[in-house]
CSV table of C-alpha atoms and ligand atoms in Angstrom, one decimal:
chain,number,residue,atom,x,y,z
A,1,MET,CA,-5.0,-17.6,-20.6
A,2,LEU,CA,-7.4,-14.6,-20.4
A,3,GLN,CA,-7.1,-10.9,-21.4
A,4,GLN,CA,-9.2,-8.8,-20.1
A,5,SER,CA,-12.3,-9.6,-18.4
A,6,ARG,CA,-15.6,-9.2,-19.4
A,7,THR,CA,-17.4,-9.9,-16.1
A,8,MET,CA,-16.7,-7.5,-13.3
A,9,THR,CA,-18.4,-10.6,-11.2
A,10,ILE,CA,-18.1,-9.2,-7.2
A,11,ASN,CA,-15.2,-10.9,-5.4
A,12,LYS,CA,-16.3,-10.6,-1.4
A,13,GLY,CA,-11.9,-10.0,0.3
A,14,THR,CA,-11.2,-10.4,3.1
A,15,ASN,CA,-14.0,-9.2,6.4
A,16,GLY,CA,-16.3,-9.9,4.1
A,17,GLN,CA,-16.2,-6.6,2.3
A,18,ASN,CA,-15.7,-6.8,-1.2
A,19,PRO,CA,-12.4,-4.0,-1.0
A,20,PHE,CA,-13.6,-3.0,-5.0
A,21,GLN,CA,-17.2,-1.8,-3.4
A,22,VAL,CA,-15.7,0.2,-1.2
A,23,VAL,CA,-13.5,2.0,-3.6
A,24,GLY,CA,-17.0,2.8,-6.2
A,25,ASP,CA,-18.7,3.9,-2.7
A,26,GLN,CA,-15.4,6.1,-2.6
A,27,ILE,CA,-15.6,7.3,-6.3
A,28,ASP,CA,-19.7,8.4,-6.2
A,29,ALA,CA,-18.5,10.1,-2.5
A,30,CYS,CA,-16.0,12.4,-4.7
A,31,ALA,CA,-18.0,12.9,-7.6
A,32,ARG,CA,-20.8,14.9,-5.6
A,33,ILE,CA,-18.4,16.8,-4.1
A,34,LEU,CA,-16.8,17.5,-7.6
A,35,LYS,CA,-19.3,17.6,-9.7
A,36,LEU,CA,-18.3,15.3,-11.7
A,37,SER,CA,-19.7,14.6,-15.4
A,38,ASP,CA,-21.1,10.2,-15.3
A,39,GLU,CA,-18.5,10.0,-18.8
A,40,VAL,CA,-15.6,10.9,-16.2
A,41,VAL,CA,-16.7,8.5,-13.4
A,42,ALA,CA,-17.4,5.5,-16.0
A,43,ILE,CA,-13.9,6.5,-17.0
A,44,LEU,CA,-12.5,7.0,-13.2
A,45,LYS,CA,-15.6,2.9,-12.6
A,46,LYS,CA,-13.2,1.0,-14.6
A,47,PRO,CA,-9.6,-0.8,-14.8
A,48,ALA,CA,-8.5,0.1,-18.1
A,49,ARG,CA,-7.2,-3.2,-18.7
A,50,GLU,CA,-6.9,-6.7,-17.0
A,51,LEU,CA,-4.5,-9.9,-17.2
A,52,HIS,CA,-5.6,-13.5,-15.7
A,53,VAL,CA,-2.6,-15.5,-15.8
A,54,SER,CA,-2.5,-19.7,-14.8
A,55,ILE,CA,0.6,-20.1,-13.6
A,56,PRO,CA,2.0,-24.0,-13.1
A,57,VAL,CA,4.2,-24.5,-10.9
A,58,LYS,CA,6.7,-27.5,-10.2
A,59,MET,CA,6.6,-28.2,-6.0
A,60,ASP,CA,9.1,-29.3,-4.1
A,61,ASP,CA,7.6,-32.9,-3.6
A,62,GLY,CA,7.5,-33.7,-7.7
A,63,THR,CA,4.1,-32.5,-7.8
A,64,THR,CA,2.8,-29.3,-10.3
A,65,LYS,CA,0.1,-27.4,-9.0
A,66,VAL,CA,-1.0,-24.4,-10.9
A,67,PHE,CA,-1.5,-20.7,-9.5
A,68,SER,CA,-4.1,-18.3,-10.4
A,69,GLY,CA,-2.1,-14.4,-10.9
A,70,TYR,CA,-3.4,-11.3,-12.2
A,71,ARG,CA,-1.8,-8.2,-13.3
A,72,VAL,CA,-4.4,-4.9,-13.5
A,73,HIS,CA,-3.6,-1.6,-15.1
A,74,TYR,CA,-6.3,0.6,-13.4
A,75,ASN,CA,-5.6,4.2,-15.6
A,76,ASP,CA,-2.6,5.3,-16.6
A,77,ALA,CA,-3.6,9.2,-18.1
A,78,LEU,CA,-0.8,10.4,-15.8
A,79,GLY,CA,1.8,8.0,-17.3
A,80,ILE,CA,3.6,4.6,-16.4
A,81,THR,CA,1.6,2.5,-13.8
A,82,LYS,CA,2.6,1.4,-10.6
A,83,GLY,CA,1.7,-0.5,-8.1
A,84,GLY,CA,2.8,-3.6,-6.2
A,85,ILE,CA,2.6,-7.6,-6.7
A,86,ARG,CA,0.8,-9.6,-3.2
A,87,PHE,CA,1.0,-13.1,-2.6
A,88,HIS,CA,-2.0,-13.9,-0.4
A,89,PRO,CA,-4.3,-16.7,-0.6
A,90,ASP,CA,-7.4,-14.6,0.5
A,91,GLU,CA,-6.0,-12.7,-2.8
A,92,THR,CA,-9.3,-12.0,-5.1
A,93,ILE,CA,-9.4,-10.2,-9.2
A,94,ASP,CA,-11.5,-7.6,-6.9
A,95,THR,CA,-8.6,-6.5,-4.4
A,96,VAL,CA,-6.0,-6.8,-7.2
A,97,ARG,CA,-8.5,-3.9,-9.5
A,98,ALA,CA,-9.2,-2.1,-5.6
A,99,LEU,CA,-5.5,-1.7,-5.3
A,100,SER,CA,-4.7,-1.2,-8.5
A,101,ALA,CA,-7.5,1.8,-8.1
A,102,TRP,CA,-5.7,3.5,-4.8
A,103,MET,CA,-2.3,3.7,-6.8
A,104,THR,CA,-3.5,5.2,-9.0
A,105,TRP,CA,-5.3,8.5,-7.2
A,106,LYS,CA,-1.7,7.9,-4.3
A,107,CYS,CA,0.7,8.6,-7.4
A,108,SER,CA,-1.6,10.8,-7.9
A,109,LEU,CA,-1.3,12.4,-5.2
A,110,LEU,CA,1.9,12.7,-4.4
A,111,ASP,CA,2.2,14.2,-7.9
A,112,LEU,CA,4.6,11.5,-9.4
A,113,PRO,CA,4.4,11.0,-13.5
A,114,LEU,CA,2.6,7.4,-13.2
A,115,GLY,CA,-0.1,5.7,-12.7
A,116,GLY,CA,-1.5,2.7,-11.1
A,117,ALA,CA,-1.5,-0.9,-11.7
A,118,LYS,CA,-1.5,-4.0,-8.9
A,119,GLY,CA,-0.2,-7.9,-9.4
A,120,GLY,CA,-1.9,-10.7,-6.9
A,121,ILE,CA,-1.2,-14.1,-7.3
A,122,ILE,CA,-3.3,-16.3,-4.7
A,123,CYS,CA,-0.8,-18.3,-2.6
A,124,ASP,CA,0.1,-19.7,0.6
A,125,PRO,CA,3.6,-18.7,0.9
A,126,LYS,CA,4.0,-18.7,4.4
A,127,GLN,CA,3.2,-22.7,3.2
A,128,MET,CA,6.0,-23.3,0.1
A,129,SER,CA,9.8,-23.4,-0.1
A,130,GLN,CA,12.1,-21.1,-1.2
A,131,GLY,CA,12.5,-22.8,-4.5
A,132,GLU,CA,9.1,-22.8,-4.8
A,133,LEU,CA,8.6,-19.0,-4.3
A,134,GLU,CA,11.4,-18.3,-6.6
A,135,ARG,CA,9.3,-20.4,-8.9
A,136,LEU,CA,6.2,-19.3,-8.5
A,137,SER,CA,7.8,-15.2,-8.6
A,138,ARG,CA,10.4,-16.7,-12.5
A,139,ALA,CA,6.8,-18.0,-14.2
A,140,TYR,CA,4.1,-14.8,-12.9
A,141,ILE,CA,6.6,-12.7,-14.8
A,142,ARG,CA,7.3,-15.5,-17.7
A,143,ALA,CA,3.4,-14.8,-17.8
A,144,VAL,CA,2.9,-11.6,-17.7
A,145,TYR,CA,5.9,-9.9,-19.4
A,146,SER,CA,4.7,-8.0,-22.3
A,147,PHE,CA,2.2,-7.0,-20.2
A,148,ILE,CA,4.8,-4.8,-18.3
A,149,GLY,CA,8.5,-3.2,-18.4
A,150,PRO,CA,10.0,-0.5,-17.8
A,151,GLU,CA,8.2,1.7,-19.9
A,152,LYS,CA,4.7,0.3,-19.5
A,153,ASP,CA,4.2,-0.8,-15.7
A,154,VAL,CA,6.8,-1.1,-13.1
A,155,PRO,CA,6.2,-4.1,-10.2
A,156,ALA,CA,7.2,-3.3,-6.3
A,157,PRO,CA,6.3,-5.0,-3.6
A,158,ASP,CA,3.0,-5.6,-1.3
A,159,VAL,CA,1.8,-7.6,1.7
A,160,TYR,CA,4.0,-10.9,1.4
A,161,THR,CA,6.5,-10.6,-1.0
A,162,ASN,CA,10.1,-9.0,-0.5
A,163,PRO,CA,13.3,-7.2,-1.8
A,164,GLN,CA,14.7,-11.4,-3.3
A,165,ILE,CA,11.2,-11.9,-4.8
A,166,MET,CA,11.6,-8.8,-6.7
A,167,ALA,CA,15.4,-9.0,-7.2
A,168,TRP,CA,14.3,-13.0,-9.1
A,169,MET,CA,10.8,-10.7,-10.9
A,170,MET,CA,14.2,-8.0,-12.2
A,171,ASP,CA,16.4,-10.9,-12.7
A,172,GLU,CA,13.6,-13.4,-14.8
A,173,TYR,CA,12.4,-10.2,-17.3
A,174,SER,CA,16.0,-9.6,-17.8
A,175,VAL,CA,16.6,-12.7,-18.9
A,176,ILE,CA,13.7,-12.9,-21.2
A,177,ALA,CA,14.5,-9.1,-22.7
A,178,GLY,CA,17.8,-10.4,-23.4
A,179,LYS,CA,19.2,-7.1,-21.3
A,180,PRO,CA,19.4,-6.1,-18.0
A,181,SER,CA,16.2,-4.4,-16.8
A,182,PRO,CA,16.5,-3.3,-13.2
A,183,GLY,CA,13.9,-0.5,-13.7
A,184,VAL,CA,11.1,-2.9,-14.4
A,185,ILE,CA,10.6,-3.2,-11.2
A,186,THR,CA,11.2,-1.4,-8.0
A,187,GLY,CA,12.1,-2.1,-4.3
A,188,LYS,CA,15.0,-4.6,-5.4
A,189,PRO,CA,17.8,-4.8,-2.3
A,190,VAL,CA,20.4,-2.3,-3.0
A,191,ALA,CA,23.0,-4.6,-4.3
A,192,ALA,CA,20.6,-4.7,-7.2
A,193,GLY,CA,19.9,-1.6,-8.4
A,194,GLY,CA,17.9,-0.8,-5.0
A,195,SER,CA,17.2,2.8,-3.7
A,196,VAL,CA,18.7,2.9,-0.2
A,197,GLY,CA,16.0,4.1,2.0
A,198,ARG,CA,13.1,2.2,-0.2
A,199,GLY,CA,13.4,-0.7,2.9
A,200,ASP,CA,11.2,1.9,5.1
A,201,ALA,CA,10.0,3.8,3.0
A,202,THR,CA,6.8,3.2,3.3
A,203,ALA,CA,6.5,3.6,7.0
A,204,ARG,CA,8.9,6.8,7.6
A,205,GLY,CA,6.5,8.0,4.9
A,206,GLY,CA,3.7,7.8,7.4
A,207,MET,CA,5.5,9.3,10.4
A,208,TYR,CA,5.8,12.6,8.4
A,209,CYS,CA,2.6,13.5,7.9
A,210,ILE,CA,1.5,11.6,11.3
A,211,ARG,CA,4.8,14.5,12.7
A,212,GLU,CA,2.3,16.8,10.4
A,213,ALA,CA,-1.2,15.6,12.1
A,214,ALA,CA,0.1,16.2,15.9
A,215,ASN,CA,1.8,19.6,14.6
A,216,ARG,CA,-2.1,20.9,13.1
A,217,LEU,CA,-4.1,19.5,16.6
A,218,GLY,CA,-1.4,20.4,18.8
A,219,ILE,CA,-0.1,16.3,19.9
A,220,ASP,CA,2.5,16.3,21.8
A,221,LEU,CA,3.8,13.4,20.3
A,222,ASP,CA,7.0,13.2,23.1
A,223,GLY,CA,5.7,10.0,25.0
A,224,ALA,CA,2.7,9.9,22.8
A,225,THR,CA,1.0,5.9,23.3
A,226,VAL,CA,0.7,3.8,19.7
A,227,ALA,CA,-0.6,0.1,19.0
A,228,ILE,CA,0.5,-0.9,15.1
A,229,GLN,CA,-1.3,-3.9,14.1
A,230,GLY,CA,-0.2,-6.0,11.6
A,231,PHE,CA,4.2,-6.3,12.3
A,232,GLY,CA,5.2,-6.7,8.6
A,233,ASN,CA,7.4,-4.1,6.5
A,234,ALA,CA,5.4,-1.7,6.9
A,235,GLY,CA,4.0,-2.6,10.6
A,236,TYR,CA,7.8,-3.5,11.8
A,237,HIS,CA,9.2,0.2,10.1
A,238,ALA,CA,6.7,1.9,12.4
A,239,ALA,CA,7.2,0.7,14.8
A,240,VAL,CA,11.2,1.6,15.2
A,241,LEU,CA,10.5,4.6,13.2
A,242,CYS,CA,7.8,6.0,16.5
A,243,SER,CA,10.8,5.5,19.4
A,244,ALA,CA,13.6,6.6,16.9
A,245,LEU,CA,12.1,10.0,15.7
A,246,PHE,CA,9.1,10.8,18.3
A,247,ASN,CA,9.7,9.0,21.4
A,248,ALA,CA,6.7,7.7,21.3
A,249,LYS,CA,5.7,4.6,22.7
A,250,VAL,CA,4.4,1.4,21.1
A,251,VAL,CA,2.6,0.0,24.0
A,252,ALA,CA,1.1,-2.7,21.8
A,253,VAL,CA,1.5,-4.8,18.5
A,254,CYS,CA,0.4,-7.6,16.9
A,255,ASP,CA,0.2,-9.7,13.4
A,256,SER,CA,-1.6,-12.6,12.1
A,257,ARG,CA,-1.5,-14.4,15.0
A,258,GLY,CA,-2.0,-13.5,17.5
A,259,GLY,CA,-0.9,-9.7,19.3
A,260,ILE,CA,0.8,-8.2,23.0
A,261,TYR,CA,0.7,-5.4,25.1
A,262,ASN,CA,2.9,-3.4,27.7
A,263,GLU,CA,1.8,-0.4,28.7
A,264,ASP,CA,6.3,0.6,29.6
A,265,GLY,CA,6.5,0.3,25.7
A,266,LEU,CA,7.5,-2.0,23.0
A,267,ASP,CA,11.3,-2.1,21.7
A,268,ALA,CA,10.9,-3.3,17.8
A,269,ASP,CA,13.5,-5.0,17.7
A,270,LYS,CA,13.6,-7.4,20.0
A,271,VAL,CA,10.3,-8.1,19.3
A,272,SER,CA,11.0,-8.3,15.5
A,273,SER,CA,14.2,-11.2,16.4
A,274,TYR,CA,12.0,-13.2,18.6
A,275,LYS,CA,9.1,-12.9,15.4
A,276,LYS,CA,11.9,-14.5,13.5
A,277,LEU,CA,12.7,-16.9,15.7
A,278,THR,CA,9.0,-18.4,16.2
A,279,GLY,CA,6.9,-17.6,13.4
A,280,SER,CA,4.8,-14.8,14.9
A,281,VAL,CA,5.0,-11.6,17.7
A,282,SER,CA,2.9,-13.2,20.0
A,283,GLY,CA,4.0,-14.8,23.6
A,284,TYR,CA,6.4,-12.8,23.5
A,285,PRO,CA,8.1,-12.4,27.1
A,286,ASP,CA,6.7,-9.9,29.7
A,287,THR,CA,3.5,-9.1,27.9
A,288,GLN,CA,-0.4,-9.5,28.0
A,289,SER,CA,-1.3,-11.0,25.3
A,290,ILE,CA,-3.8,-9.5,22.7
A,291,ASN,CA,-6.3,-10.2,20.4
A,292,GLY,CA,-6.1,-7.9,16.8
A,293,ASP,CA,-9.9,-6.4,17.7
A,294,ASP,CA,-9.6,-5.4,21.1
A,295,LEU,CA,-5.5,-3.8,20.0
A,296,LEU,CA,-8.0,-1.3,18.1
A,297,GLU,CA,-10.2,-0.5,20.6
A,298,LEU,CA,-7.2,0.4,23.3
A,299,PRO,CA,-7.2,4.2,24.2
A,300,VAL,CA,-3.1,5.6,22.7
A,301,ASP,CA,-2.5,8.6,21.0
A,302,ILE,CA,-2.0,7.2,17.8
A,303,LEU,CA,-3.5,4.1,15.6
A,304,VAL,CA,-1.5,2.1,13.2
A,305,PRO,CA,-3.6,-0.1,11.0
A,306,ALA,CA,-0.5,-1.6,8.5
A,307,ALA,CA,-2.3,-5.3,8.0
A,308,MET,CA,-5.5,-6.2,5.2
A,309,GLU,CA,-8.5,-4.3,4.6
A,310,ASN,CA,-11.6,-4.1,6.4
A,311,ALA,CA,-9.9,-3.7,10.1
A,312,ILE,CA,-12.3,-1.3,10.9
A,313,THR,CA,-16.2,-0.3,9.7
A,314,ALA,CA,-19.4,0.3,11.0
A,315,LYS,CA,-19.1,-2.9,13.8
A,316,ASN,CA,-16.5,-1.4,15.9
A,317,ALA,CA,-15.3,1.7,14.1
A,318,ALA,CA,-17.3,3.7,17.1
A,319,ASN,CA,-15.7,1.6,20.0
A,320,ILE,CA,-11.9,3.9,18.4
A,321,LYS,CA,-10.0,5.6,21.2
A,322,ALA,CA,-6.9,6.9,19.0
A,323,LYS,CA,-7.0,10.4,18.6
A,324,ILE,CA,-5.1,10.0,15.0
A,325,ILE,CA,-5.4,6.3,12.8
A,326,ALA,CA,-2.3,6.8,10.4
A,327,GLU,CA,-3.1,3.9,7.6
A,328,LEU,CA,-0.2,2.6,6.7
A,329,ALA,CA,-2.3,-0.7,5.2
A,330,ASN,CA,-4.4,-0.5,2.0
A,331,GLY,CA,-8.4,-0.2,2.4
A,332,PRO,CA,-7.9,-0.9,6.6
A,333,LEU,CA,-11.2,2.0,6.3
A,334,THR,CA,-14.8,0.9,5.0
A,335,PRO,CA,-16.9,4.2,4.3
A,336,GLU,CA,-19.6,3.9,7.0
A,337,ALA,CA,-16.3,3.6,9.5
A,338,ASP,CA,-15.0,6.7,7.8
A,339,ASP,CA,-17.7,8.5,8.5
A,340,ILE,CA,-17.8,6.7,12.2
A,341,LEU,CA,-14.5,8.7,13.3
A,342,PHE,CA,-15.0,11.7,11.1
A,343,ASN,CA,-18.1,12.2,13.3
A,344,ASN,CA,-16.3,10.8,17.1
A,345,GLY,CA,-13.7,14.0,16.3
A,346,ILE,CA,-10.3,11.3,15.1
A,347,HIS,CA,-8.2,12.8,12.4
A,348,VAL,CA,-8.0,10.3,9.7
A,349,ILE,CA,-4.0,9.8,7.1
A,350,PRO,CA,-6.0,7.6,4.7
A,351,ASP,CA,-4.0,5.5,3.3
A,352,PHE,CA,-3.1,6.5,-0.6
A,353,LEU,CA,-1.6,9.6,1.5
A,354,CYS,CA,0.1,7.7,4.7
A,355,ASN,CA,1.2,4.9,3.0
A,356,ALA,CA,2.9,6.3,0.0
A,357,GLY,CA,5.9,7.0,1.4
A,358,GLY,CA,6.8,3.1,0.0
A,359,VAL,CA,5.7,4.9,-3.9
A,360,THR,CA,7.3,7.6,-3.7
A,361,VAL,CA,10.3,6.3,-3.2
A,362,SER,CA,9.8,3.3,-5.5
A,363,TYR,CA,9.5,6.0,-8.4
A,364,PHE,CA,13.0,7.8,-7.1
A,365,GLU,CA,14.5,3.8,-7.6
A,366,MET,CA,13.0,4.0,-11.5
A,367,VAL,CA,14.5,7.8,-12.3
A,368,GLN,CA,17.8,6.5,-9.7
A,369,ASN,CA,17.4,3.1,-12.2
A,370,ASN,CA,17.5,4.9,-15.9
A,371,ALA,CA,19.9,7.3,-15.3
A,372,LEU,CA,22.2,4.7,-14.4
A,373,TYR,CA,23.0,7.6,-11.2
A,374,TYR,CA,22.7,6.8,-7.3
A,375,TRP,CA,21.8,8.6,-4.6
A,376,ARG,CA,22.2,8.8,-0.8
A,377,GLU,CA,20.7,7.8,1.9
A,378,GLU,CA,19.7,11.8,3.1
A,379,GLU,CA,19.3,12.9,-0.5
A,380,VAL,CA,15.8,10.3,-0.3
A,381,ARG,CA,15.6,11.5,3.5
A,382,GLU,CA,14.9,15.0,2.3
A,383,LYS,CA,12.9,15.4,-1.0
A,384,LEU,CA,11.0,11.8,0.3
A,385,ASP,CA,9.9,14.4,3.8
A,386,ALA,CA,9.3,17.0,0.6
A,387,LYS,CA,6.7,14.8,-1.3
A,388,MET,CA,4.5,13.8,2.2
A,389,THR,CA,3.9,17.3,3.2
A,390,THR,CA,3.3,18.9,0.5
A,391,ALA,CA,0.5,15.7,0.3
A,392,TYR,CA,-0.5,16.6,4.2
A,393,ARG,CA,-0.6,20.0,4.2
A,394,ASN,CA,-2.7,19.6,0.1
A,395,VAL,CA,-5.1,17.3,1.5
A,396,PHE,CA,-5.0,18.7,5.3
A,397,GLU,CA,-6.3,22.2,3.5
A,398,THR,CA,-8.8,20.8,0.7
A,399,SER,CA,-10.3,19.1,3.6
A,400,GLN,CA,-11.0,22.6,6.1
A,401,GLU,CA,-11.8,24.3,2.5
A,402,TYR,CA,-14.5,22.4,2.3
A,403,GLY,CA,-16.2,21.0,5.2
A,404,ILE,CA,-14.7,16.8,4.6
A,405,ASN,CA,-12.8,14.3,5.9
A,406,MET,CA,-9.5,13.8,5.3
A,407,ARG,CA,-9.7,11.1,2.6
A,408,GLN,CA,-12.7,12.9,0.9
A,409,ALA,CA,-10.0,15.7,0.5
A,410,ALA,CA,-6.8,13.5,-0.8
A,411,TYR,CA,-9.9,11.8,-3.5
A,412,VAL,CA,-10.5,15.2,-4.6
A,413,GLN,CA,-6.4,16.2,-5.1
A,414,ALA,CA,-6.2,13.0,-6.5
A,415,ILE,CA,-9.0,12.5,-8.8
A,416,THR,CA,-9.0,16.8,-10.1
A,417,ARG,CA,-5.5,15.9,-11.1
A,418,ILE,CA,-6.7,13.3,-12.9
A,419,VAL,CA,-8.9,14.7,-14.5
A,420,GLU,CA,-7.2,17.2,-15.8
A,421,VAL,CA,-4.9,15.4,-17.4
A,422,MET,CA,-7.8,13.1,-19.2
A,423,GLN,CA,-9.2,16.1,-20.3
A,424,ILE,CA,-5.9,17.6,-21.9
A,425,ARG,CA,-5.3,14.0,-23.7
A,426,GLY,CA,-9.0,14.2,-25.2
A,427,TRP,CA,-10.6,11.3,-23.1
A,428,VAL,CA,-13.9,12.3,-22.5
B,501,LIG,N1,2.6,-1.5,-2.9
B,501,LIG,C1,3.0,-1.0,-1.9
B,501,LIG,C2,1.6,0.5,-2.0
B,501,LIG,O1,0.6,-0.2,-2.2
B,501,LIG,C3,4.4,-0.2,-2.9
B,501,LIG,C4,4.3,0.4,-4.2
B,501,LIG,C5,5.2,0.4,-5.5
B,501,LIG,O2,6.2,1.1,-4.7
B,501,LIG,O3,4.7,0.4,-6.8
B,501,LIG,O4,2.0,1.0,-1.9
């Protein structure tokens, strides 16, 4: 077990660009706008603590496989750290660092009393049985036990992790702690201490942002066309909610194995049932097949990247035709892409605003766990709407005031709050 890596090695994430390098560039841009001191920038650019673990797991065939896992606390100036755990074959320590930084800005922007963290395991859950996944999940908790806790660092789901995995992790933690500890993790099934409304919270929060953006830009969402890259938790719920809340028309969706297009619109629930049977949306009846790159360039009103980092880069940004890009994924645009899209007048709702509904309802889940008192779904939705609408308005107004893009404005908002607290606490 190696605590606090000394060598900040640069590992490439998906699609070539290192996401932690992207974070560094984004901090530099914000530092120029806010004229931040070198000391402040030095703190903002480094994770506070990292835990690297090797996790032996008995596989179904009797062999033992050793998995690499990580947990990074990026910055805890605002409080208990918070952020998901990703299971992915392309996971790297730099991806986890970048995601933990974005969690820090996200919690700050939404005015939550939380810092940012992230975890990950390099594994391919699609190739693993339920038993193997359960043993891996429990073993990860044993390995990081002393690094997490309801009053210290609270994980949640991310790409390829789900409520069942959260339940195993909560159970393992509770067994070791010798007491029920529902507040150690969020995104649990409702029956095991989860919050109603957490399942679609990421997408729903994004919808509130799209609604606010469309109001300001004068776009009628009734009948508006939508393309969604990614059909996991965020992408699927976005497809459902776009038609349920706005009567918008989802014309294209894709996942890691392929994509589908139908100009008359797709029924998200039917596509989801098909994917459950076949493993992919690809091949869904009465649709044209479309690859993920072409999907991004469709002439739609709203484009929703809901998959991985680096989907839109300097290579394809100039070909994007959507009026609004709603980033449900973390880090789907590179800084070069941001500049191109801003110059082309495309309204980008940045990730740590657009997808913050997930952590916001996770925060509500923590509050409910700690109070042992659970809320109604309408209450959760109302509170989520209020949080998202305020955050969107603040970012939009800051972008107008400074003449900067929405991501830079979100940085200005989030970093200003963190720096203020770091100063009050005496860190700088
Ligand atoms: N993984 C999600 C995110 O990136 C949720 C984090 C949480 O609920 O703590 O925001």
